Amino acid sequence: MTHLFIMLPVVAAMLATTASAQQKSTEAPHYVGSASCAACHATESAAWEGSDHALAWTEPSPDTVLGDFDDAETTLDGARVRLSTEGGAYMVSITRPDGTEARYPVHSVAGVRPLQQYLLETEPGRLQSFDLAWDTRGQRWYDLYPDQDLNPGDGLHWTGPYKNWNGRCAECHATGFRKNYDPRTRRYASSQAEMGVGCEACHGPGSRHVDWAERNRETPVAPPEHYGFTMDFATAGTEALIQQCAGCHSRREPLGDGNPLPGTAFSDAYRLVLLRPGLYHADGQILDEVYVYGSFLQSKMYARGVGCMNCHEPHSATLRAPDNTLCTQCHSPAGNPDFPTLPKRLYDDPAHHFHETGSPGAQCKSCHMIERTYMGVDGRRDHSFRIPRPDLDRVTGAPDACTDCHADRSPDWAAAEIAKRHPRSAARPHYGVTLARGRADPQAARTALLDLAGDTGQPGVVRATALWLVEQRADRPAADRAATMLDDPDPLVRAAAIGVQKAAGQQDRVQRVLPRLNDPAKMVRIQAAKALLGVPIAHMPERMAASMRRAMSEWQRSLVARADFPKPTW
């Protein structure tokens, strides 16, 4: 009996803890801030502090503002700009050619390297990215768009909709961001759980995790599912991890307002922009500012299961190793047991790269990751990891890594030099040839495009792009062939195949597209709703009608979420 009475308070405490845990587990998780993570996760927190993610968006202070605000003067779009401090605030004063003046305190700071931008609140709640940026390496103010002379009222002027922070930038510079745009008042009431890309931007709201950790200090408590997070990094596969990064590192169209919960599938939150003219070269190389995901999807590394974190340390957002050492963790005579199909060869050697050891040409990235500069000073590399193909220049018109460096030489010269060392290299087929011909004349290239779209050995983004080109000049036979791709494993291909069905007869279109209203990917469901919008259907079974209403509602909500946007530039 004595033991029973001793145990009763303990049992009661455990029951109370369990009841409390059950109650909290039914509550929606909420954000608690990165500071809540540091005590238990000191190593990860220390790596994150000072990273590009942590400093993606900050309050202005002497610690965060890198630009010269010591009464510096310059010009922008014909206006005189003075940058100063006043009562502890950082001020931007603009005197226009007509003599009118506007003065703004710096609301907040975007980024840290290689450039820093400053956000100005032009009306309550509306933040605009000022086009005068600070070059952190060159230590100078510079115009982001020196070739443009824009007036207020122009959509591309820094006060215009294309430079609006709330709608075009903040989502990827904040944690738990909500745009909260009211189309009736045309005002923003945006909010975020945390400025900058914090711990919860990737892991998800941390309230359940913190609650479990606090209770677990005194009494052992079983952790909640995924330790309380919406994104489970411990068990997520490589594809899910890549998609978590892709939410921001991609050129895409959002389907909702602000940040989706971490762990949400990419195709449930966004529509990826395909390899379209103006954004990508005909062979898929980067052209405009398209970020990383669209090019990485084209790579053999992605096809073999390589993920972002094989090369990038997620907390510090830095590379895992310097220079060629990063590549030789796999591309070496020792190989890497995680990727057993990779040939075990000596790559970091003049016999492979044909350049003097230690020279720029001997760097793997110089040949396999061409660099393009955006925003004036920001060099970013193509993540398709392609083999240079100067021999395709006459067909694709795309650049190549060889003449990127040897600017005084021609693609024909480069092709001949490669042929000396790799005589069979030019015989390798490349999807860029078909895409280039499809851009030039989609009708003449239709059969080749459909062949490419049906080749499951090719990257999904390439196959979807081929279908998009077919859609431009589709006919019924093309719609018939594309119908076989409506069940493709890749949602990009399924969505693009729906687009080709506009050339099918109405009955065929309805029969083929209706099942896609229940597609597992929201992006595809919305595409199906669009395709069926103008089709007269006299009667639809209630089950199908319900699916149609759901997909239509998802489409409508995605449009409302973009009510502040002008027409996309792609």
Coordinates of C-alpha atoms in Angstrom, one line a residue:
M1 CA 0.0 0.0 0.0
T2 CA 2.8 2.4 0.9
H3 CA 4.2 2.0 -2.6
L4 CA 0.8 2.7 -4.1
F5 CA 0.3 6.0 -2.2
I6 CA 3.8 7.1 -3.3
M7 CA 3.1 6.4 -6.9
L8 CA -0.3 8.1 -7.1
P9 CA 1.0 11.7 -7.3
V10 CA 3.4 10.6 -10.0
V11 CA 0.7 8.9 -12.0
A12 CA -1.6 11.9 -11.6
A13 CA 1.2 14.2 -12.9
M14 CA 1.8 12.0 -15.9
L15 CA -1.9 11.9 -16.7
A16 CA -2.1 15.6 -16.4
T17 CA 0.9 16.0 -18.7
T18 CA -0.6 13.6 -21.2
A19 CA -3.9 15.5 -21.2
S20 CA -2.1 18.8 -21.6
A21 CA -0.1 17.3 -24.5
Q22 CA -3.2 16.0 -26.2
Q23 CA -4.8 19.4 -25.9
K24 CA -1.8 21.2 -27.3
S25 CA -1.4 18.7 -30.1
T26 CA -4.8 19.7 -31.4
E27 CA -3.9 23.4 -31.5
A28 CA -2.6 24.8 -34.7
P29 CA 1.2 25.2 -34.5
H30 CA 2.5 28.8 -34.3
Y31 CA 5.8 30.5 -34.8
V32 CA 8.0 31.1 -31.8
G33 CA 11.1 32.8 -33.4
S34 CA 14.7 31.6 -34.0
A35 CA 15.8 32.9 -30.6
S36 CA 13.7 30.1 -29.1
C37 CA 15.9 27.5 -30.8
A38 CA 19.4 28.7 -29.8
A39 CA 19.5 27.3 -26.3
C40 CA 19.1 23.7 -27.4
H41 CA 20.6 24.0 -30.9
A42 CA 23.6 26.2 -30.2
T43 CA 25.8 24.8 -33.0
E44 CA 23.2 25.2 -35.7
S45 CA 22.1 28.6 -34.4
A46 CA 25.7 29.8 -34.4
A47 CA 26.1 28.7 -38.0
W48 CA 22.9 30.5 -39.0
E49 CA 23.8 33.8 -37.3
G50 CA 25.3 36.1 -39.9
S51 CA 24.3 33.9 -42.8
D52 CA 22.7 35.2 -46.0
H53 CA 19.5 33.6 -44.7
A54 CA 19.6 35.3 -41.3
L55 CA 20.4 38.7 -42.9
A56 CA 17.9 38.3 -45.8
W57 CA 15.8 41.1 -44.2
T58 CA 16.7 43.1 -41.2
E59 CA 15.8 46.3 -39.2
P60 CA 18.1 49.2 -40.0
S61 CA 20.9 49.7 -37.5
P62 CA 24.6 50.4 -37.4
D63 CA 25.1 46.6 -37.4
T64 CA 23.0 45.9 -40.5
V65 CA 23.3 49.0 -42.7
L66 CA 26.5 48.8 -44.8
G67 CA 25.8 51.7 -47.2
D68 CA 27.3 55.1 -47.0
F69 CA 24.7 57.4 -45.3
D70 CA 27.2 60.1 -44.4
D71 CA 25.6 62.8 -46.6
A72 CA 26.4 60.8 -49.7
E73 CA 24.9 62.1 -53.0
T74 CA 24.3 60.5 -56.4
T75 CA 21.6 60.4 -59.1
L76 CA 18.8 57.9 -60.0
D77 CA 16.5 58.3 -63.0
G78 CA 17.4 61.9 -63.4
A79 CA 16.7 62.7 -59.8
R80 CA 19.3 63.8 -57.2
V81 CA 19.6 61.5 -54.2
R82 CA 21.0 62.3 -50.8
L83 CA 21.7 59.6 -48.2
S84 CA 22.0 60.7 -44.7
T85 CA 21.2 60.1 -41.0
E86 CA 18.8 62.1 -38.9
G87 CA 18.0 61.4 -35.3
G88 CA 19.2 57.9 -35.6
A89 CA 17.2 57.2 -38.7
Y90 CA 18.7 56.5 -42.1
M91 CA 17.2 58.9 -44.6
V92 CA 16.8 58.9 -48.4
S93 CA 16.0 62.3 -49.9
I94 CA 15.1 62.5 -53.6
T95 CA 15.0 65.8 -55.5
R96 CA 13.3 65.3 -58.9
P97 CA 14.1 67.2 -62.1
D98 CA 11.0 69.4 -61.6
G99 CA 12.3 70.5 -58.1
T100 CA 9.9 68.5 -56.0
E101 CA 11.4 66.6 -53.1
A102 CA 10.5 63.4 -51.3
R103 CA 12.1 62.1 -48.1
Y104 CA 11.8 58.6 -46.7
P105 CA 13.3 56.9 -43.7
V106 CA 14.8 53.5 -44.5
H107 CA 12.2 51.1 -43.3
S108 CA 14.4 47.9 -43.5
V109 CA 17.4 46.3 -45.2
A110 CA 17.4 43.5 -47.8
G111 CA 20.4 41.3 -48.1
V112 CA 24.0 41.6 -47.1
R113 CA 26.3 40.5 -50.0
P114 CA 27.3 41.1 -52.7
L115 CA 24.8 44.0 -52.6
Q116 CA 22.4 45.5 -50.2
Q117 CA 19.1 47.1 -50.9
Y118 CA 17.0 49.5 -48.8
L119 CA 13.2 49.4 -48.5
L120 CA 11.2 52.5 -48.3
E121 CA 7.6 52.8 -47.1
T122 CA 5.8 54.9 -49.8
E123 CA 2.4 54.6 -48.1
P124 CA 1.2 52.8 -45.0
G125 CA 2.1 49.2 -45.4
R126 CA 3.5 49.4 -48.9
L127 CA 7.3 48.7 -49.1
Q128 CA 9.2 49.4 -52.3
S129 CA 12.8 48.3 -53.2
F130 CA 14.8 51.3 -53.9
D131 CA 16.8 51.0 -57.1
L132 CA 19.9 52.6 -55.7
A133 CA 21.9 49.7 -54.1
W134 CA 25.1 49.4 -52.2
D135 CA 27.9 47.3 -53.7
T136 CA 29.4 45.7 -50.6
R137 CA 32.6 44.6 -52.3
G138 CA 33.2 47.8 -54.4
Q139 CA 32.0 50.0 -51.5
R140 CA 29.9 52.2 -53.8
W141 CA 26.3 53.2 -54.6
Y142 CA 25.1 52.1 -58.0
D143 CA 22.0 52.1 -60.1
L144 CA 20.5 48.6 -60.4
Y145 CA 19.1 49.5 -63.9
P146 CA 21.5 52.0 -65.4
D147 CA 20.2 51.5 -68.9
Q148 CA 16.7 52.6 -67.9
D149 CA 15.5 56.2 -67.3
L150 CA 12.1 55.7 -65.6
N151 CA 9.5 58.2 -64.4
P152 CA 7.1 57.7 -61.5
G153 CA 4.0 56.0 -62.8
D154 CA 6.1 53.5 -64.9
G155 CA 5.5 50.0 -63.6
L156 CA 9.3 49.4 -63.5
H157 CA 10.1 52.6 -61.6
W158 CA 11.2 51.9 -58.1
T159 CA 7.8 53.1 -56.8
G160 CA 5.9 50.8 -59.3
P161 CA 4.3 47.4 -58.8
Y162 CA 7.2 45.5 -60.2
K163 CA 9.5 46.8 -57.4
N164 CA 6.9 46.2 -54.7
W165 CA 8.5 44.3 -51.8
N166 CA 5.3 42.9 -50.3
G167 CA 4.2 41.1 -53.4
R168 CA 7.4 40.2 -55.2
C169 CA 10.2 39.7 -52.7
A170 CA 9.2 39.5 -49.0
E171 CA 8.0 35.9 -49.1
C172 CA 11.5 34.6 -49.6
H173 CA 13.1 37.0 -47.2
A174 CA 10.9 36.3 -44.2
T175 CA 9.5 33.6 -42.0
G176 CA 5.7 33.0 -41.8
F177 CA 5.0 35.9 -44.2
R178 CA 1.5 36.9 -45.2
K179 CA 1.0 39.5 -47.9
N180 CA -2.6 40.5 -46.9
Y181 CA -3.4 42.7 -49.8
D182 CA -6.9 44.2 -50.0
P183 CA -7.9 44.7 -53.6
R184 CA -10.7 47.1 -52.7
T185 CA -8.5 49.6 -50.9
R186 CA -5.3 48.5 -52.8
R187 CA -3.5 48.5 -49.5
Y188 CA -1.2 46.0 -47.8
A189 CA -1.4 44.8 -44.2
S190 CA 1.5 42.4 -44.5
S191 CA 2.8 40.5 -41.5
Q192 CA 5.6 38.0 -40.8
A193 CA 6.5 35.9 -37.8
E194 CA 10.1 36.9 -38.2
M195 CA 12.2 39.1 -40.6
G196 CA 14.8 37.0 -42.4
V197 CA 14.9 33.4 -43.2
G198 CA 14.8 31.8 -39.7
C199 CA 14.8 28.3 -38.4
E200 CA 11.0 27.9 -38.8
A201 CA 11.1 29.1 -42.5
C202 CA 12.4 25.6 -43.3
H203 CA 11.3 23.5 -40.3
G204 CA 7.9 24.9 -39.8
P205 CA 6.2 26.6 -36.8
G206 CA 8.0 25.5 -33.7
S207 CA 5.4 25.9 -30.9
R208 CA 4.7 22.1 -30.6
H209 CA 8.4 21.3 -30.6
V210 CA 9.2 23.9 -28.0
D211 CA 6.3 22.7 -25.8
W212 CA 7.5 19.1 -26.0
A213 CA 11.1 20.1 -25.2
E214 CA 10.1 22.1 -22.2
R215 CA 7.9 19.3 -20.8
N216 CA 10.6 16.7 -21.6
R217 CA 13.1 18.5 -19.3
E218 CA 11.5 17.1 -16.1
T219 CA 9.4 14.1 -17.2
P220 CA 10.3 11.9 -20.2
V221 CA 7.6 12.5 -22.8
A222 CA 7.3 10.9 -26.2
P223 CA 7.9 13.4 -29.0
P224 CA 5.0 14.4 -31.2
E225 CA 5.0 13.4 -34.8
H226 CA 8.0 14.9 -36.7
Y227 CA 9.0 16.3 -33.3
G228 CA 6.3 18.8 -33.7
F229 CA 7.4 20.3 -37.0
T230 CA 5.5 20.3 -40.3
M231 CA 8.7 19.5 -42.2
D232 CA 10.5 16.3 -41.1
F233 CA 14.1 16.6 -42.2
A234 CA 15.0 13.4 -40.5
T235 CA 12.9 11.1 -42.7
A236 CA 12.1 13.3 -45.7
G237 CA 13.5 11.9 -49.0
T238 CA 15.9 13.9 -51.2
E239 CA 13.1 15.1 -53.4
A240 CA 11.1 16.6 -50.5
L241 CA 14.3 18.3 -49.3
I242 CA 15.0 19.8 -52.7
Q243 CA 11.4 21.1 -53.0
Q244 CA 11.7 22.8 -49.6
C245 CA 14.6 24.8 -50.9
A246 CA 13.0 25.3 -54.3
G247 CA 10.1 27.2 -52.8
C248 CA 12.4 30.3 -52.8
H249 CA 15.2 29.3 -55.1
S250 CA 13.1 29.2 -58.3
R251 CA 11.3 31.4 -60.8
R252 CA 7.7 30.5 -60.1
E253 CA 4.1 31.7 -59.7
P254 CA 2.7 31.3 -56.2
L255 CA -0.7 29.7 -55.8
G256 CA -1.4 31.2 -52.3
D257 CA -0.8 34.2 -50.1
G258 CA 2.7 34.2 -48.5
N259 CA 4.7 31.3 -47.2
P260 CA 3.1 27.8 -47.5
L261 CA 3.8 25.6 -44.4
P262 CA 7.2 24.0 -44.7
G263 CA 6.7 20.5 -46.0
T264 CA 4.1 21.5 -48.6
A265 CA 4.8 19.9 -51.9
F266 CA 6.2 22.4 -54.5
S267 CA 3.4 21.7 -56.9
D268 CA 0.8 22.4 -54.2
A269 CA 2.2 25.8 -53.6
Y270 CA 3.7 27.0 -56.9
R271 CA 3.7 26.7 -60.6
L272 CA 7.2 26.5 -61.9
V273 CA 8.1 28.6 -65.0
L274 CA 9.2 26.4 -67.8
L275 CA 12.2 26.9 -70.1
R276 CA 10.7 29.8 -72.0
P277 CA 12.2 32.3 -74.3
G278 CA 13.5 35.4 -72.5
L279 CA 14.1 33.3 -69.3
Y280 CA 16.3 30.5 -70.6
H281 CA 18.4 29.9 -73.7
A282 CA 17.0 27.4 -76.2
D283 CA 19.1 24.6 -74.7
G284 CA 18.0 25.3 -71.2
Q285 CA 20.9 27.4 -70.0
I286 CA 20.0 30.3 -67.7
L287 CA 19.4 33.7 -69.3
D288 CA 17.2 35.9 -67.1
E289 CA 17.1 35.8 -63.3
V290 CA 15.6 32.3 -62.9
Y291 CA 17.4 31.2 -59.7
V292 CA 18.3 27.5 -59.4
Y293 CA 15.5 25.0 -59.4
G294 CA 14.6 25.1 -63.1
S295 CA 18.2 24.5 -64.1
F296 CA 18.9 21.9 -61.4
L297 CA 16.0 19.8 -62.6
Q298 CA 17.8 19.5 -65.9
S299 CA 20.9 18.0 -64.4
K300 CA 22.1 14.4 -64.3
M301 CA 23.0 15.0 -60.7
Y302 CA 19.3 15.6 -59.8
A303 CA 18.4 12.5 -61.8
R304 CA 20.8 10.4 -59.8
G305 CA 19.5 11.6 -56.4
V306 CA 21.9 14.4 -55.5
G307 CA 20.3 17.1 -53.4
C308 CA 21.0 20.6 -52.3
M309 CA 22.5 19.6 -49.0
N310 CA 25.1 17.4 -50.6
C311 CA 26.8 20.6 -51.6
H312 CA 25.4 23.3 -49.3
E313 CA 25.5 23.4 -45.6
P314 CA 21.9 24.3 -44.7
H315 CA 22.4 26.4 -41.5
S316 CA 25.3 28.6 -42.6
A317 CA 24.1 28.6 -46.3
T318 CA 27.7 28.1 -47.4
L319 CA 29.4 25.5 -49.6
R320 CA 30.5 22.3 -47.8
A321 CA 34.0 22.5 -49.3
P322 CA 36.1 25.0 -51.3
D323 CA 36.8 25.0 -55.0
N324 CA 37.2 21.6 -56.7
T325 CA 37.2 19.8 -53.4
L326 CA 33.4 20.2 -53.3
C327 CA 33.1 18.2 -56.6
T328 CA 35.8 15.6 -55.9
Q329 CA 33.8 14.4 -52.8
C330 CA 32.1 12.4 -55.5
H331 CA 33.9 12.9 -58.8
S332 CA 37.2 11.1 -58.0
P333 CA 38.9 7.6 -58.2
A334 CA 37.4 6.8 -54.8
G335 CA 33.9 7.7 -55.9
N336 CA 31.1 8.1 -53.3
P337 CA 29.1 5.0 -52.0
D338 CA 25.9 7.2 -51.9
F339 CA 26.0 7.4 -55.7
P340 CA 27.3 4.0 -56.9
T341 CA 26.6 4.6 -60.7
L342 CA 29.1 7.4 -60.8
P343 CA 32.3 6.4 -62.7
K344 CA 35.4 6.3 -60.5
R345 CA 37.8 8.5 -62.4
L346 CA 40.4 11.2 -61.9
Y347 CA 38.6 14.4 -62.9
D348 CA 40.6 17.1 -61.1
D349 CA 43.5 16.7 -63.5
P350 CA 44.8 18.5 -66.7
A351 CA 44.0 15.3 -68.6
H352 CA 40.4 16.0 -67.9
H353 CA 40.1 19.8 -67.9
F354 CA 42.9 20.7 -70.3
H355 CA 44.0 23.7 -68.2
E356 CA 46.9 24.4 -65.9
T357 CA 46.3 23.2 -62.3
G358 CA 45.1 26.1 -60.1
S359 CA 44.1 28.3 -63.0
P360 CA 40.5 29.5 -63.4
G361 CA 40.0 27.1 -66.3
A362 CA 40.9 24.2 -64.1
Q363 CA 37.9 24.9 -61.8
C364 CA 35.0 22.5 -62.3
K365 CA 32.5 25.3 -62.0
S366 CA 34.2 27.2 -64.9
C367 CA 33.2 24.5 -67.4
H368 CA 30.2 23.0 -65.9
M369 CA 28.4 25.9 -64.1
I370 CA 28.6 29.0 -66.3
E371 CA 28.1 32.2 -64.3
R372 CA 25.8 35.1 -65.2
T373 CA 25.6 38.4 -63.4
Y374 CA 22.3 39.8 -62.2
M375 CA 21.5 43.0 -60.3
G376 CA 24.7 44.5 -61.5
V377 CA 27.2 42.7 -59.3
D378 CA 25.6 39.4 -58.3
G379 CA 27.2 36.4 -60.1
R380 CA 25.1 33.2 -60.0
R381 CA 25.9 29.9 -61.5
D382 CA 23.8 27.6 -63.8
H383 CA 23.0 24.5 -61.8
S384 CA 22.3 22.2 -64.8
F385 CA 25.9 21.0 -64.5
R386 CA 26.1 20.6 -68.3
I387 CA 28.9 19.5 -70.5
P388 CA 30.0 22.3 -72.7
R389 CA 28.6 21.9 -76.2
P390 CA 30.0 24.7 -78.5
D391 CA 29.2 22.4 -81.4
L392 CA 25.5 23.1 -81.0
D393 CA 25.9 26.9 -81.4
R394 CA 24.7 26.9 -85.0
V395 CA 21.4 25.3 -84.0
T396 CA 20.7 26.7 -80.5
G397 CA 22.5 30.0 -80.6
A398 CA 23.2 29.4 -76.9
P399 CA 26.4 30.3 -75.2
D400 CA 29.1 27.8 -74.1
A401 CA 31.6 27.7 -71.2
C402 CA 34.6 27.7 -73.5
T403 CA 33.9 31.0 -75.3
D404 CA 32.7 32.5 -72.0
C405 CA 36.4 32.6 -71.0
H406 CA 38.0 32.6 -74.5
A407 CA 35.9 35.5 -75.7
D408 CA 38.2 36.2 -78.6
R409 CA 37.6 32.7 -80.0
S410 CA 34.6 31.2 -81.8
P411 CA 32.3 28.3 -80.9
D412 CA 33.7 26.5 -83.9
W413 CA 37.2 26.8 -82.5
A414 CA 36.0 25.5 -79.1
A415 CA 34.1 22.6 -80.7
A416 CA 37.2 21.6 -82.7
E417 CA 39.4 21.7 -79.5
I418 CA 36.9 19.5 -77.7
A419 CA 36.7 17.1 -80.6
K420 CA 40.5 16.6 -80.5
R421 CA 40.2 15.2 -77.0
H422 CA 36.7 13.7 -77.1
P423 CA 36.0 12.7 -80.7
R424 CA 32.6 11.3 -80.0
S425 CA 31.3 14.2 -77.9
A426 CA 29.5 15.9 -80.7
A427 CA 27.5 12.7 -81.5
R428 CA 25.7 12.9 -78.1
P429 CA 22.1 13.9 -78.7
H430 CA 20.9 17.0 -76.8
Y431 CA 17.4 18.1 -76.1
G432 CA 18.4 21.7 -76.8
V433 CA 18.4 21.0 -80.5
T434 CA 14.7 20.0 -80.5
L435 CA 13.7 22.9 -78.2
A436 CA 15.6 25.4 -80.4
R437 CA 13.8 24.2 -83.5
G438 CA 10.5 24.2 -81.6
R439 CA 11.0 27.8 -80.7
A440 CA 11.7 28.7 -84.3
D441 CA 8.8 26.8 -85.8
P442 CA 6.7 24.7 -83.3
Q443 CA 4.6 23.4 -86.2
A444 CA 7.5 22.0 -88.2
A445 CA 9.1 20.6 -85.1
R446 CA 5.9 19.2 -83.6
T447 CA 6.7 15.5 -84.1
A448 CA 10.2 15.9 -82.6
L449 CA 8.8 17.9 -79.7
L450 CA 6.2 15.2 -79.0
D451 CA 9.0 12.5 -79.2
L452 CA 11.0 14.5 -76.7
A453 CA 8.0 15.0 -74.4
G454 CA 7.3 11.3 -74.4
D455 CA 10.9 10.4 -73.6
T456 CA 10.9 9.5 -69.9
G457 CA 14.6 9.4 -69.8
Q458 CA 14.7 13.2 -70.2
P459 CA 14.2 15.8 -67.4
G460 CA 10.6 16.5 -66.6
V461 CA 11.0 20.3 -67.0
V462 CA 12.4 19.7 -70.5
R463 CA 9.5 17.4 -71.5
A464 CA 7.0 19.9 -70.1
T465 CA 8.6 22.7 -72.1
A466 CA 8.4 20.6 -75.3
L467 CA 4.6 20.2 -74.6
W468 CA 4.3 23.9 -74.1
L469 CA 5.9 24.5 -77.5
V470 CA 3.5 21.9 -79.0
E471 CA 0.6 23.7 -77.5
Q472 CA 1.4 26.8 -79.5
R473 CA 0.6 25.0 -82.8
A474 CA -1.3 21.9 -81.5
D475 CA -3.7 19.9 -83.7
R476 CA -5.9 16.9 -82.9
P477 CA -3.2 14.3 -83.6
A478 CA -0.9 16.2 -81.2
A479 CA -3.6 16.2 -78.6
D480 CA -4.1 12.5 -79.0
R481 CA -0.4 11.8 -78.5
A482 CA -0.2 14.2 -75.5
A483 CA -3.2 12.5 -73.9
T484 CA -0.9 9.6 -73.0
M485 CA 1.1 12.0 -70.8
L486 CA -1.8 13.1 -68.7
D487 CA -0.9 10.3 -66.2
D488 CA 2.8 11.0 -66.2
P489 CA 4.5 10.8 -62.8
D490 CA 5.8 14.4 -63.1
P491 CA 3.2 17.1 -62.4
L492 CA 5.0 19.5 -64.7
V493 CA 4.4 17.1 -67.6
R494 CA 0.8 16.4 -66.6
A495 CA 0.0 20.1 -66.4
A496 CA 1.6 20.8 -69.8
A497 CA -0.2 17.9 -71.4
I498 CA -3.5 19.4 -70.3
G499 CA -2.6 22.6 -72.3
V500 CA -2.3 20.6 -75.5
Q501 CA -5.8 19.2 -75.1
K502 CA -7.2 22.5 -76.2
A503 CA -6.7 21.1 -79.7
A504 CA -8.8 18.0 -79.0
G505 CA -12.5 17.7 -79.8
Q506 CA -14.7 18.9 -76.9
Q507 CA -15.8 15.4 -76.0
D508 CA -12.3 14.1 -76.0
R509 CA -11.0 17.1 -74.0
V510 CA -13.7 16.6 -71.3
Q511 CA -13.1 12.9 -71.0
R512 CA -9.3 13.3 -70.8
V513 CA -9.1 16.3 -68.5
L514 CA -11.9 15.5 -66.0
P515 CA -9.8 13.0 -64.1
R516 CA -7.1 15.6 -63.6
L517 CA -9.6 17.6 -61.4
N518 CA -8.6 15.1 -58.7
D519 CA -4.9 15.2 -59.4
P520 CA -2.7 15.0 -56.3
A521 CA -1.0 18.3 -57.3
K522 CA -2.9 21.5 -56.9
M523 CA -1.0 23.0 -59.8
V524 CA -2.4 20.3 -62.1
R525 CA -6.0 20.6 -60.7
I526 CA -6.0 24.3 -61.5
Q527 CA -4.7 23.7 -65.0
A528 CA -7.6 21.2 -65.5
A529 CA -10.1 23.8 -64.2
K530 CA -8.8 26.3 -66.7
A531 CA -9.0 23.8 -69.6
L532 CA -12.6 23.0 -68.8
L533 CA -13.8 26.5 -68.1
G534 CA -15.2 27.2 -71.6
V535 CA -16.5 23.7 -72.4
P536 CA -20.3 23.5 -72.3
I537 CA -21.2 20.5 -70.2
A538 CA -25.0 20.0 -69.9
H539 CA -24.9 17.7 -67.0
M540 CA -22.1 16.5 -64.7
P541 CA -22.4 13.7 -62.1
E542 CA -22.3 15.2 -58.6
R543 CA -19.0 13.6 -57.8
M544 CA -17.4 15.2 -60.8
A545 CA -19.2 18.5 -60.2
A546 CA -17.8 18.6 -56.7
S547 CA -14.3 18.1 -58.1
M548 CA -14.9 20.8 -60.6
R549 CA -16.1 23.2 -57.8
R550 CA -13.0 22.4 -55.7
A551 CA -10.5 23.0 -58.5
M552 CA -12.3 26.2 -59.6
S553 CA -12.2 27.4 -56.0
E554 CA -8.5 26.7 -55.8
W555 CA -8.0 28.6 -59.1
Q556 CA -10.0 31.5 -57.8
R557 CA -8.1 31.7 -54.6
S558 CA -4.8 31.7 -56.5
L559 CA -6.0 34.6 -58.5
V560 CA -7.1 36.6 -55.5
A561 CA -3.7 35.9 -53.9
R562 CA -2.2 37.7 -56.9
A563 CA -4.7 40.5 -57.1
D564 CA -1.9 43.1 -56.6
F565 CA 0.2 41.8 -59.5
P566 CA 0.3 43.2 -62.9
K567 CA 0.5 40.7 -65.8
P568 CA 3.5 38.4 -65.2
T569 CA 6.6 39.2 -67.2
W570 CA 7.0 35.7 -68.5

